[in-house]
Amino acid sequence: MSVVWTVARQLMAECVRMKVAVVFVLLLALLLLGLPFAVQKHGPLTDAVQSFLSYSLSATGLLLGILTVFLARSLADEMVNRQILVVMAKPVPRWQFILGKWVGMNVLNVVFLAFSALVIYGAVYYLRATHPPVDEELDRTRLAEEVLVARQAVQFRLPDFEAMAEREFQRRLEVGAYDDVMDFDAAKERQRLAKRVEAEWRVVGPYEVRVFQFENVLCDRRPESTLQIRYKTEVYNYAPDEVFRAVWWIGDPEQGTPVYECRTRHIVGRYHTVTVPADAVAPDYTLTVRFQNRNPFAGEPQFRNVIEFLSRDGVEVLFGVGTFEGNLLRLLVLMLCKLMFLSAVALLATTLFSFPVACLVAFTIYVLAGTRGFILESLDFASADQAGWFTSAKEFAVHLIRSVYSTVSVILPDFGYYDGVETLVNGRNVTLRWVLEGVVSVGFLRTGCLLGLAMLLFHRREVSEVSV
Amino acid sequence: MARRVLPVVQTAGLCKTFKDFWRRPRVEAVKNLDLEIRPGEVVGLLGPNGSGKTTTIKMLLGLLYPTRGRISLFGKAPTDVAVKSRIGFLPEESYLYRFLGAQETLDHFGRLFRLPTHVRRDRTERLLDMVGLRHQASRPVGEFSKGMARRIGLAQALINDPEFLILDEPTSGLDPIGSRQIKDLVRELGRKGKTILLSSHILADVEDVCNRVVILYGGLERAQGDISALLSQKDRMQLTTPVLTPETLAEVRRLLHEREQADVLHVSHPRDRLEAFFLRIVEEAQAASVGTSGARGGGVVPEFLKKATQADAQEVVESLIAAARQPLPAQVESRRERATGEPIESGREAARAVIDELLGVQPAPAAPEVDEPRLPVEPAPRPAEAPRAAPRADRKVIEELLGGTPPGEGEGPQKEEQP
Ligand SMILES: Nc1ncnc2c1ncn2[C@@H]1O[C@H](COP(=O)(O)OP(=O)(O)O)[C@@H](O)[C@H]1O
Ligand SMILES: [Mg+2]
């Protein structure tokens, strides 16, 4: 192990002495320091902090990704300048040499990541202190409650639409609604009814009330802490100047909790948040939320003023489960896992190719890992319900590309899936489970495979071989 | 050999063919080499550029894999990692990390040998002293001149107190002091029982320090054998005296003719060797403490290197050295003008021709010559190479350089080992 560390130290010394570290810090400063001032110009504090966080974290990830690939240059240089001949004449097992390089690269990654995180963290607090307030108190609470926090989300429990459909079905059966239907298919009718019941349930007509039930709202139930109801609605056929008003009652008097009433006016198609004290949650950690559409009848049938909750956007309850700092830390771990993988890619490519080619390969893989999930999804879509026989050249190509991608995906992690920046920026919890999954799948298994391969190739190679 | 010990290096039928990208054979760098180096030997690997010396060494170290043939290093395969802790290696160019300082470089390699901290510190200090770079210890090696880097390279090769030292053209790029120090060092280490393989195309280096040579040409071994046996001329003698008057000289000739029926072949004033002269000038400058940013002083072999590793190897080496060493300042020298000795292990005529060619020997002139100045430009003391008279222009420059030399001062004293 002492040899691994010696090699790692040498790489770090090189990075520092060759001014890589200094230049990195300067570049990062260039990327990050102007930003707080740039985002101050527009919008409320929360938006400014969110756009700053989102931009700076992505930029740091990109810059560190590039940097870690260039750090593999240490190995390439050593092979070109032949220091490797001296090192390999020492009692240094080759795998330890490669491992040492990798360790060195990733110690630097940790240091750089920590440095960037400190800068970003500092900048957020700077923004918070200096941002020209629109409404000071409101701005700050919003930031604290919706961004600088790690919140867990709970979706409402869907009513049992099938049971409801069954009841309706039985009722219709009794009144003889199906008596004169030809080729009556009960299963199909049940399905149709279930769909209809759900659609009806999601639509809230004028002055109608809808009840949402949440379970496992495992929040801190003291009245000082808060929780948020986040929702988005759709409305069909409304007059352009129509105002949509609604009332929320949050809490369940039957369980003895206070009930908080919130009157809202909202814009269709955008997310809105209602914040209430957390003691609205019942002792068994359930939460009852009632919603009433307060828009009057428009009188005309095409402007019914109904509010619709679409299934994928729904209504969710968000409550704090951790701090922003913890969240940031977990996000950094996820980012580090990617860098660990990338450094293994870079080392593997360097043992195989000359440095420029290795860079090209590593960057391509970087981009590929980022777009992999997306590409596979679109390929899935393109080749969906394929009957096995290729009816056209295009379908064949899609199949071919798909199989190539699925093969590559075995070793290529889905960077898109492990991208937690969006989650952090929205003040959502970067869950420990997710991070551990990333650590095991990206940082451990996939990195290990590539590193092992690099060691194997390097072990078999004649280090004095010259490739021109 | 008193008893058969495990050879340090043993190769059998070693071949290396470099192939191109398409796996087509390109260069046969080493062909069928059988090499054996026994503990305590100082072996010279001699050959012109591109004769496969470096390739052989790289195969010994497992940096290249042989195309055919076997190698054993201390009875192990060259890829065995543990064996490398007994080896010191100075490559043909000092491939060092440019951004590390001299001291850090030695420390780094010491760590690779897993040496404990105090040992590392101690050795680093001593080795820096030895190569005369103590005062440049913190400068990055990238700033060093080639020779200074070479010195660090050498120090690096000794950090683990190796049993077997491989030096690939150790004197290339070194100033005469440096190359002299290296030669002294090799001699010293050889005497202390270390096994050394020294590759070079500079004949004087090899001749001065090795007790056995292997001569490679075009990847083939052409000759190998004991240096003193290869080079000594048993049928001539050399007499060094104070300046004689013409009468005395005539008397000596007459006496010789009467007693031995022999003629004096050659009469001249012995010249200072350029090496000895140069060393003296530098020593004077150092005594007057003229500042330099280059290498300074050094040459003291650190104590830790002197430990004999094998007691019986020691004896063998002592005896080998005794046989090889020429007492240079002595009054009578056996005079060696051309290699008349047959190579011990290969008596082939072809081999002789190659050696002659390598050594640049012309047939000795039959007539006695008087006062032919011999000016080996390289620090090559032995008359073996002398008959190659330097070109006239060069000679003038050198004459000028040597202008202040008092004639007849005799050979510069060959630096004897420190007690
Ligand atoms: N890595 C290599 N690839 C191809 N040819 C090589 C390589 N290394 C050495 N050679 C060739 O092998 C021959 C011997 O080289 P080398 O052992 O370096 O000679 P030297 O005796 O000067 O050290 C030369 O012709 C050289 O061109
Ligand atoms: Mg060479």
PDB file of C-alpha atoms in Angstrom, chain B residues 23-237:
ATOM      1  CA  ARG B  23       3.283  -7.930 -36.119  1.00  0.00           C
ATOM      2  CA  ARG B  24       5.764  -8.189 -38.946  1.00  0.00           C
ATOM      3  CA  PRO B  25       9.324  -8.620 -37.716  1.00  0.00           C
ATOM      4  CA  ARG B  26      11.319  -5.430 -38.126  1.00  0.00           C
ATOM      5  CA  VAL B  27      14.542  -5.527 -36.156  1.00  0.00           C
ATOM      6  CA  GLU B  28      16.371  -8.439 -34.641  1.00  0.00           C
ATOM      7  CA  ALA B  29      17.924  -6.560 -31.780  1.00  0.00           C
ATOM      8  CA  VAL B  30      19.320  -9.492 -29.820  1.00  0.00           C
ATOM      9  CA  LYS B  31      20.139 -12.867 -31.273  1.00  0.00           C
ATOM     10  CA  ASN B  32      20.710 -15.978 -29.298  1.00  0.00           C
ATOM     11  CA  LEU B  33      22.515 -14.479 -26.354  1.00  0.00           C
ATOM     12  CA  ASP B  34      23.896 -16.735 -23.641  1.00  0.00           C
ATOM     13  CA  LEU B  35      25.030 -14.619 -20.774  1.00  0.00           C
ATOM     14  CA  GLU B  36      26.055 -15.601 -17.317  1.00  0.00           C
ATOM     15  CA  ILE B  37      27.040 -13.211 -14.599  1.00  0.00           C
ATOM     16  CA  ARG B  38      28.273 -14.650 -11.379  1.00  0.00           C
ATOM     17  CA  PRO B  39      28.088 -12.872  -8.036  1.00  0.00           C
ATOM     18  CA  GLY B  40      30.806 -10.326  -7.585  1.00  0.00           C
ATOM     19  CA  GLU B  41      31.672  -9.963 -11.228  1.00  0.00           C
ATOM     20  CA  VAL B  42      31.949  -6.613 -12.920  1.00  0.00           C
ATOM     21  CA  VAL B  43      30.937  -7.304 -16.471  1.00  0.00           C
ATOM     22  CA  GLY B  44      31.193  -4.874 -19.330  1.00  0.00           C
ATOM     23  CA  LEU B  45      28.669  -5.073 -22.123  1.00  0.00           C
ATOM     24  CA  LEU B  46      30.506  -3.558 -25.017  1.00  0.00           C
ATOM     25  CA  GLY B  47      29.249  -2.767 -28.466  1.00  0.00           C
ATOM     26  CA  PRO B  48      28.669   0.008 -30.968  1.00  0.00           C
ATOM     27  CA  ASN B  49      25.386   1.939 -31.057  1.00  0.00           C
ATOM     28  CA  GLY B  50      22.404  -0.195 -31.844  1.00  0.00           C
ATOM     29  CA  SER B  51      24.125  -3.446 -31.061  1.00  0.00           C
ATOM     30  CA  GLY B  52      21.457  -4.501 -28.597  1.00  0.00           C
ATOM     31  CA  LYS B  53      22.970  -3.571 -25.250  1.00  0.00           C
ATOM     32  CA  THR B  54      20.024  -1.621 -23.998  1.00  0.00           C
ATOM     33  CA  THR B  55      17.595  -4.174 -25.353  1.00  0.00           C
ATOM     34  CA  THR B  56      19.395  -6.901 -23.438  1.00  0.00           C
ATOM     35  CA  ILE B  57      19.282  -4.892 -20.242  1.00  0.00           C
ATOM     36  CA  LYS B  58      15.585  -4.123 -20.652  1.00  0.00           C
ATOM     37  CA  MET B  59      14.886  -7.809 -21.061  1.00  0.00           C
ATOM     38  CA  LEU B  60      16.838  -8.563 -17.908  1.00  0.00           C
ATOM     39  CA  LEU B  61      14.608  -6.101 -16.065  1.00  0.00           C
ATOM     40  CA  GLY B  62      11.371  -7.384 -17.514  1.00  0.00           C
ATOM     41  CA  LEU B  63      10.714  -4.122 -19.324  1.00  0.00           C
ATOM     42  CA  LEU B  64      10.747  -5.981 -22.628  1.00  0.00           C
ATOM     43  CA  TYR B  65       9.729  -9.567 -23.056  1.00  0.00           C
ATOM     44  CA  PRO B  66      12.084 -11.873 -24.933  1.00  0.00           C
ATOM     45  CA  THR B  67      10.866 -13.246 -28.224  1.00  0.00           C
ATOM     46  CA  ARG B  68      12.653 -16.472 -27.453  1.00  0.00           C
ATOM     47  CA  GLY B  69      14.963 -17.757 -24.777  1.00  0.00           C
ATOM     48  CA  ARG B  70      15.109 -17.829 -21.019  1.00  0.00           C
ATOM     49  CA  ILE B  71      16.261 -15.362 -18.433  1.00  0.00           C
ATOM     50  CA  SER B  72      16.819 -15.957 -14.793  1.00  0.00           C
ATOM     51  CA  LEU B  73      17.683 -13.224 -12.351  1.00  0.00           C
ATOM     52  CA  PHE B  74      18.823 -14.502  -8.991  1.00  0.00           C
ATOM     53  CA  GLY B  75      17.115 -17.686 -10.106  1.00  0.00           C
ATOM     54  CA  LYS B  76      13.784 -15.926 -10.673  1.00  0.00           C
ATOM     55  CA  ALA B  77      11.949 -14.615 -13.684  1.00  0.00           C
ATOM     56  CA  PRO B  78      12.630 -10.981 -14.556  1.00  0.00           C
ATOM     57  CA  THR B  79       8.944 -10.182 -14.072  1.00  0.00           C
ATOM     58  CA  ASP B  80       9.193 -11.228 -10.439  1.00  0.00           C
ATOM     59  CA  VAL B  81       8.661  -8.058  -8.474  1.00  0.00           C
ATOM     60  CA  ALA B  82      10.521  -9.117  -5.349  1.00  0.00           C
ATOM     61  CA  VAL B  83      13.750  -9.687  -7.232  1.00  0.00           C
ATOM     62  CA  LYS B  84      13.839  -6.026  -8.210  1.00  0.00           C
ATOM     63  CA  SER B  85      14.540  -4.896  -4.681  1.00  0.00           C
ATOM     64  CA  ARG B  86      18.005  -6.393  -5.104  1.00  0.00           C
ATOM     65  CA  ILE B  87      18.701  -4.494  -8.287  1.00  0.00           C
ATOM     66  CA  GLY B  88      19.785  -0.967  -9.039  1.00  0.00           C
ATOM     67  CA  PHE B  89      19.258   0.350 -12.523  1.00  0.00           C
ATOM     68  CA  LEU B  90      20.572   3.407 -14.272  1.00  0.00           C
ATOM     69  CA  PRO B  91      18.922   3.665 -17.702  1.00  0.00           C
ATOM     70  CA  GLU B  92      20.741   5.041 -20.711  1.00  0.00           C
ATOM     71  CA  GLU B  93      19.184   8.429 -20.151  1.00  0.00           C
ATOM     72  CA  SER B  94      18.247   9.531 -16.671  1.00  0.00           C
ATOM     73  CA  TYR B  95      14.512   9.390 -16.944  1.00  0.00           C
ATOM     74  CA  LEU B  96      13.544  11.471 -13.953  1.00  0.00           C
ATOM     75  CA  TYR B  97      10.486  13.423 -12.930  1.00  0.00           C
ATOM     76  CA  ARG B  98      11.240  16.951 -14.000  1.00  0.00           C
ATOM     77  CA  PHE B  99       9.135  18.570 -11.312  1.00  0.00           C
ATOM     78  CA  LEU B 100      10.683  16.782  -8.354  1.00  0.00           C
ATOM     79  CA  GLY B 101      13.733  18.174  -6.642  1.00  0.00           C
ATOM     80  CA  ALA B 102      16.925  16.141  -6.442  1.00  0.00           C
ATOM     81  CA  GLN B 103      16.284  15.148  -2.887  1.00  0.00           C
ATOM     82  CA  GLU B 104      12.617  14.429  -3.490  1.00  0.00           C
ATOM     83  CA  THR B 105      13.558  12.235  -6.416  1.00  0.00           C
ATOM     84  CA  LEU B 106      15.785  10.065  -4.263  1.00  0.00           C
ATOM     85  CA  ASP B 107      13.175  10.009  -1.541  1.00  0.00           C
ATOM     86  CA  HIS B 108      10.501   8.982  -4.028  1.00  0.00           C
ATOM     87  CA  PHE B 109      12.507   6.043  -5.293  1.00  0.00           C
ATOM     88  CA  GLY B 110      13.430   5.119  -1.746  1.00  0.00           C
ATOM     89  CA  ARG B 111       9.726   4.921  -0.964  1.00  0.00           C
ATOM     90  CA  LEU B 112       9.187   2.673  -3.946  1.00  0.00           C
ATOM     91  CA  PHE B 113      11.673   0.326  -2.317  1.00  0.00           C
ATOM     92  CA  ARG B 114       9.641   0.600   0.914  1.00  0.00           C
ATOM     93  CA  LEU B 115      12.704   1.795   2.791  1.00  0.00           C
ATOM     94  CA  PRO B 116      11.973   3.041   6.305  1.00  0.00           C
ATOM     95  CA  THR B 117      12.074   6.804   6.695  1.00  0.00           C
ATOM     96  CA  HIS B 118      15.331   7.115   8.578  1.00  0.00           C
ATOM     97  CA  VAL B 119      17.162   4.859   6.147  1.00  0.00           C
ATOM     98  CA  ARG B 120      15.759   6.860   3.250  1.00  0.00           C
ATOM     99  CA  ARG B 121      16.813  10.173   4.732  1.00  0.00           C
ATOM    100  CA  ASP B 122      20.236   8.941   5.578  1.00  0.00           C
ATOM    101  CA  ARG B 123      20.916   7.413   2.200  1.00  0.00           C
ATOM    102  CA  THR B 124      19.522  10.394   0.329  1.00  0.00           C
ATOM    103  CA  GLU B 125      21.928  12.678   2.149  1.00  0.00           C
ATOM    104  CA  ARG B 126      24.912  10.470   1.574  1.00  0.00           C
ATOM    105  CA  LEU B 127      24.149   9.839  -2.050  1.00  0.00           C
ATOM    106  CA  LEU B 128      23.678  13.528  -2.695  1.00  0.00           C
ATOM    107  CA  ASP B 129      27.085  14.042  -1.149  1.00  0.00           C
ATOM    108  CA  MET B 130      28.509  11.288  -3.249  1.00  0.00           C
ATOM    109  CA  VAL B 131      27.309  12.733  -6.531  1.00  0.00           C
ATOM    110  CA  GLY B 132      28.197  16.235  -5.423  1.00  0.00           C
ATOM    111  CA  LEU B 133      24.705  17.699  -5.646  1.00  0.00           C
ATOM    112  CA  ARG B 134      24.079  18.394  -1.999  1.00  0.00           C
ATOM    113  CA  HIS B 135      23.904  22.098  -2.739  1.00  0.00           C
ATOM    114  CA  GLN B 136      21.370  21.650  -5.515  1.00  0.00           C
ATOM    115  CA  ALA B 137      19.217  19.264  -3.504  1.00  0.00           C
ATOM    116  CA  SER B 138      16.031  21.270  -3.684  1.00  0.00           C
ATOM    117  CA  ARG B 139      16.182  22.363  -7.314  1.00  0.00           C
ATOM    118  CA  PRO B 140      13.805  20.554  -9.644  1.00  0.00           C
ATOM    119  CA  VAL B 141      15.610  17.940 -11.657  1.00  0.00           C
ATOM    120  CA  GLY B 142      14.102  19.344 -14.861  1.00  0.00           C
ATOM    121  CA  GLU B 143      16.438  22.306 -14.544  1.00  0.00           C
ATOM    122  CA  PHE B 144      19.521  20.156 -14.308  1.00  0.00           C
ATOM    123  CA  SER B 145      22.092  19.777 -17.039  1.00  0.00           C
ATOM    124  CA  LYS B 146      22.296  16.359 -18.588  1.00  0.00           C
ATOM    125  CA  GLY B 147      25.301  15.397 -16.529  1.00  0.00           C
ATOM    126  CA  MET B 148      23.727  16.574 -13.294  1.00  0.00           C
ATOM    127  CA  ALA B 149      20.622  14.564 -14.074  1.00  0.00           C
ATOM    128  CA  ARG B 150      22.876  11.625 -14.763  1.00  0.00           C
ATOM    129  CA  ARG B 151      24.370  11.933 -11.317  1.00  0.00           C
ATOM    130  CA  ILE B 152      20.924  11.893  -9.766  1.00  0.00           C
ATOM    131  CA  GLY B 153      20.145   8.904 -11.937  1.00  0.00           C
ATOM    132  CA  LEU B 154      23.139   7.151 -10.503  1.00  0.00           C
ATOM    133  CA  ALA B 155      22.262   8.065  -6.948  1.00  0.00           C
ATOM    134  CA  GLN B 156      18.759   6.778  -7.592  1.00  0.00           C
ATOM    135  CA  ALA B 157      20.165   3.451  -8.746  1.00  0.00           C
ATOM    136  CA  LEU B 158      22.022   3.053  -5.462  1.00  0.00           C
ATOM    137  CA  ILE B 159      19.284   4.042  -3.045  1.00  0.00           C
ATOM    138  CA  ASN B 160      18.419   0.445  -2.220  1.00  0.00           C
ATOM    139  CA  ASP B 161      22.030  -0.641  -1.760  1.00  0.00           C
ATOM    140  CA  PRO B 162      21.604  -3.101  -4.615  1.00  0.00           C
ATOM    141  CA  GLU B 163      23.389  -6.411  -4.873  1.00  0.00           C
ATOM    142  CA  PHE B 164      23.274  -6.193  -8.611  1.00  0.00           C
ATOM    143  CA  LEU B 165      23.798  -2.897 -10.336  1.00  0.00           C
ATOM    144  CA  ILE B 166      22.927  -2.371 -13.966  1.00  0.00           C
ATOM    145  CA  LEU B 167      24.422   0.710 -15.532  1.00  0.00           C
ATOM    146  CA  ASP B 168      23.505   1.516 -19.102  1.00  0.00           C
ATOM    147  CA  GLU B 169      26.148   3.834 -20.506  1.00  0.00           C
ATOM    148  CA  PRO B 170      26.754   5.413 -17.122  1.00  0.00           C
ATOM    149  CA  THR B 171      29.305   7.955 -18.255  1.00  0.00           C
ATOM    150  CA  SER B 172      27.362   9.408 -21.143  1.00  0.00           C
ATOM    151  CA  GLY B 173      26.812  13.082 -20.593  1.00  0.00           C
ATOM    152  CA  LEU B 174      29.129  13.256 -17.630  1.00  0.00           C
ATOM    153  CA  ASP B 175      32.100  15.528 -17.256  1.00  0.00           C
ATOM    154  CA  PRO B 176      35.480  13.847 -16.785  1.00  0.00           C
ATOM    155  CA  ILE B 177      35.230  14.212 -13.037  1.00  0.00           C
ATOM    156  CA  GLY B 178      31.858  12.573 -13.086  1.00  0.00           C
ATOM    157  CA  SER B 179      32.914   9.739 -15.290  1.00  0.00           C
ATOM    158  CA  ARG B 180      36.021   9.252 -13.240  1.00  0.00           C
ATOM    159  CA  GLN B 181      33.890   9.167 -10.114  1.00  0.00           C
ATOM    160  CA  ILE B 182      31.621   6.625 -11.691  1.00  0.00           C
ATOM    161  CA  LYS B 183      34.557   4.494 -12.628  1.00  0.00           C
ATOM    162  CA  ASP B 184      35.972   4.775  -9.130  1.00  0.00           C
ATOM    163  CA  LEU B 185      32.595   3.973  -7.724  1.00  0.00           C
ATOM    164  CA  VAL B 186      32.153   0.929  -9.883  1.00  0.00           C
ATOM    165  CA  ARG B 187      35.589  -0.265  -8.980  1.00  0.00           C
ATOM    166  CA  GLU B 188      34.899   0.337  -5.315  1.00  0.00           C
ATOM    167  CA  LEU B 189      31.544  -1.414  -5.439  1.00  0.00           C
ATOM    168  CA  GLY B 190      33.042  -4.270  -7.387  1.00  0.00           C
ATOM    169  CA  ARG B 191      35.651  -4.678  -4.750  1.00  0.00           C
ATOM    170  CA  LYS B 192      32.971  -4.791  -2.105  1.00  0.00           C
ATOM    171  CA  GLY B 193      31.301  -7.729  -3.713  1.00  0.00           C
ATOM    172  CA  LYS B 194      28.556  -6.125  -5.734  1.00  0.00           C
ATOM    173  CA  THR B 195      27.731  -7.583  -9.078  1.00  0.00           C
ATOM    174  CA  ILE B 196      27.748  -5.016 -11.815  1.00  0.00           C
ATOM    175  CA  LEU B 197      26.701  -5.031 -15.430  1.00  0.00           C
ATOM    176  CA  LEU B 198      27.951  -1.984 -17.243  1.00  0.00           C
ATOM    177  CA  SER B 199      27.049  -1.302 -20.803  1.00  0.00           C
ATOM    178  CA  SER B 200      29.046   1.147 -22.804  1.00  0.00           C
ATOM    179  CA  HIS B 201      30.523   1.947 -26.129  1.00  0.00           C
ATOM    180  CA  ILE B 202      33.279   3.923 -24.491  1.00  0.00           C
ATOM    181  CA  LEU B 203      36.098   1.472 -24.344  1.00  0.00           C
ATOM    182  CA  ALA B 204      38.100   3.196 -21.677  1.00  0.00           C
ATOM    183  CA  ASP B 205      35.190   3.006 -19.245  1.00  0.00           C
ATOM    184  CA  VAL B 206      34.946  -0.690 -19.619  1.00  0.00           C
ATOM    185  CA  GLU B 207      38.614  -1.305 -19.677  1.00  0.00           C
ATOM    186  CA  ASP B 208      39.211   0.658 -16.516  1.00  0.00           C
ATOM    187  CA  VAL B 209      36.702  -1.050 -14.333  1.00  0.00           C
ATOM    188  CA  CYS B 210      35.499  -4.369 -15.658  1.00  0.00           C
ATOM    189  CA  ASN B 211      37.007  -7.702 -15.110  1.00  0.00           C
ATOM    190  CA  ARG B 212      35.099  -9.367 -17.891  1.00  0.00           C
ATOM    191  CA  VAL B 213      33.687  -8.078 -21.137  1.00  0.00           C
ATOM    192  CA  VAL B 214      30.981  -9.305 -23.456  1.00  0.00           C
ATOM    193  CA  ILE B 215      31.186  -7.793 -26.879  1.00  0.00           C
ATOM    194  CA  LEU B 216      27.979  -7.476 -28.848  1.00  0.00           C
ATOM    195  CA  TYR B 217      27.687  -6.587 -32.470  1.00  0.00           C
ATOM    196  CA  GLY B 218      24.422  -6.580 -34.397  1.00  0.00           C
ATOM    197  CA  GLY B 219      22.691  -8.339 -31.541  1.00  0.00           C
ATOM    198  CA  LEU B 220      25.158 -11.203 -31.604  1.00  0.00           C
ATOM    199  CA  GLU B 221      27.745 -11.943 -29.004  1.00  0.00           C
ATOM    200  CA  ARG B 222      31.111 -11.801 -30.730  1.00  0.00           C
ATOM    201  CA  ALA B 223      33.484 -12.365 -27.873  1.00  0.00           C
ATOM    202  CA  GLN B 224      33.688 -12.546 -24.161  1.00  0.00           C
ATOM    203  CA  GLY B 225      36.433 -13.022 -21.687  1.00  0.00           C
ATOM    204  CA  ASP B 226      38.688 -11.701 -19.012  1.00  0.00           C
ATOM    205  CA  ILE B 227      39.920  -8.198 -19.747  1.00  0.00           C
ATOM    206  CA  SER B 228      43.495  -8.610 -18.614  1.00  0.00           C
ATOM    207  CA  ALA B 229      43.839 -11.793 -20.584  1.00  0.00           C
ATOM    208  CA  LEU B 230      42.323 -10.171 -23.634  1.00  0.00           C
ATOM    209  CA  LEU B 231      44.539  -7.136 -23.550  1.00  0.00           C
ATOM    210  CA  SER B 232      47.879  -7.842 -21.974  1.00  0.00           C
ATOM    211  CA  GLN B 233      50.931  -8.100 -24.212  1.00  0.00           C
ATOM    212  CA  LYS B 234      53.190 -10.590 -22.652  1.00  0.00           C
ATOM    213  CA  ASP B 235      56.056  -9.952 -25.045  1.00  0.00           C
ATOM    214  CA  ARG B 236      56.829  -6.318 -24.302  1.00  0.00           C
ATOM    215  CA  MET B 237      57.838  -4.103 -21.388  1.00  0.00           C
TER     216      MET B 237
END
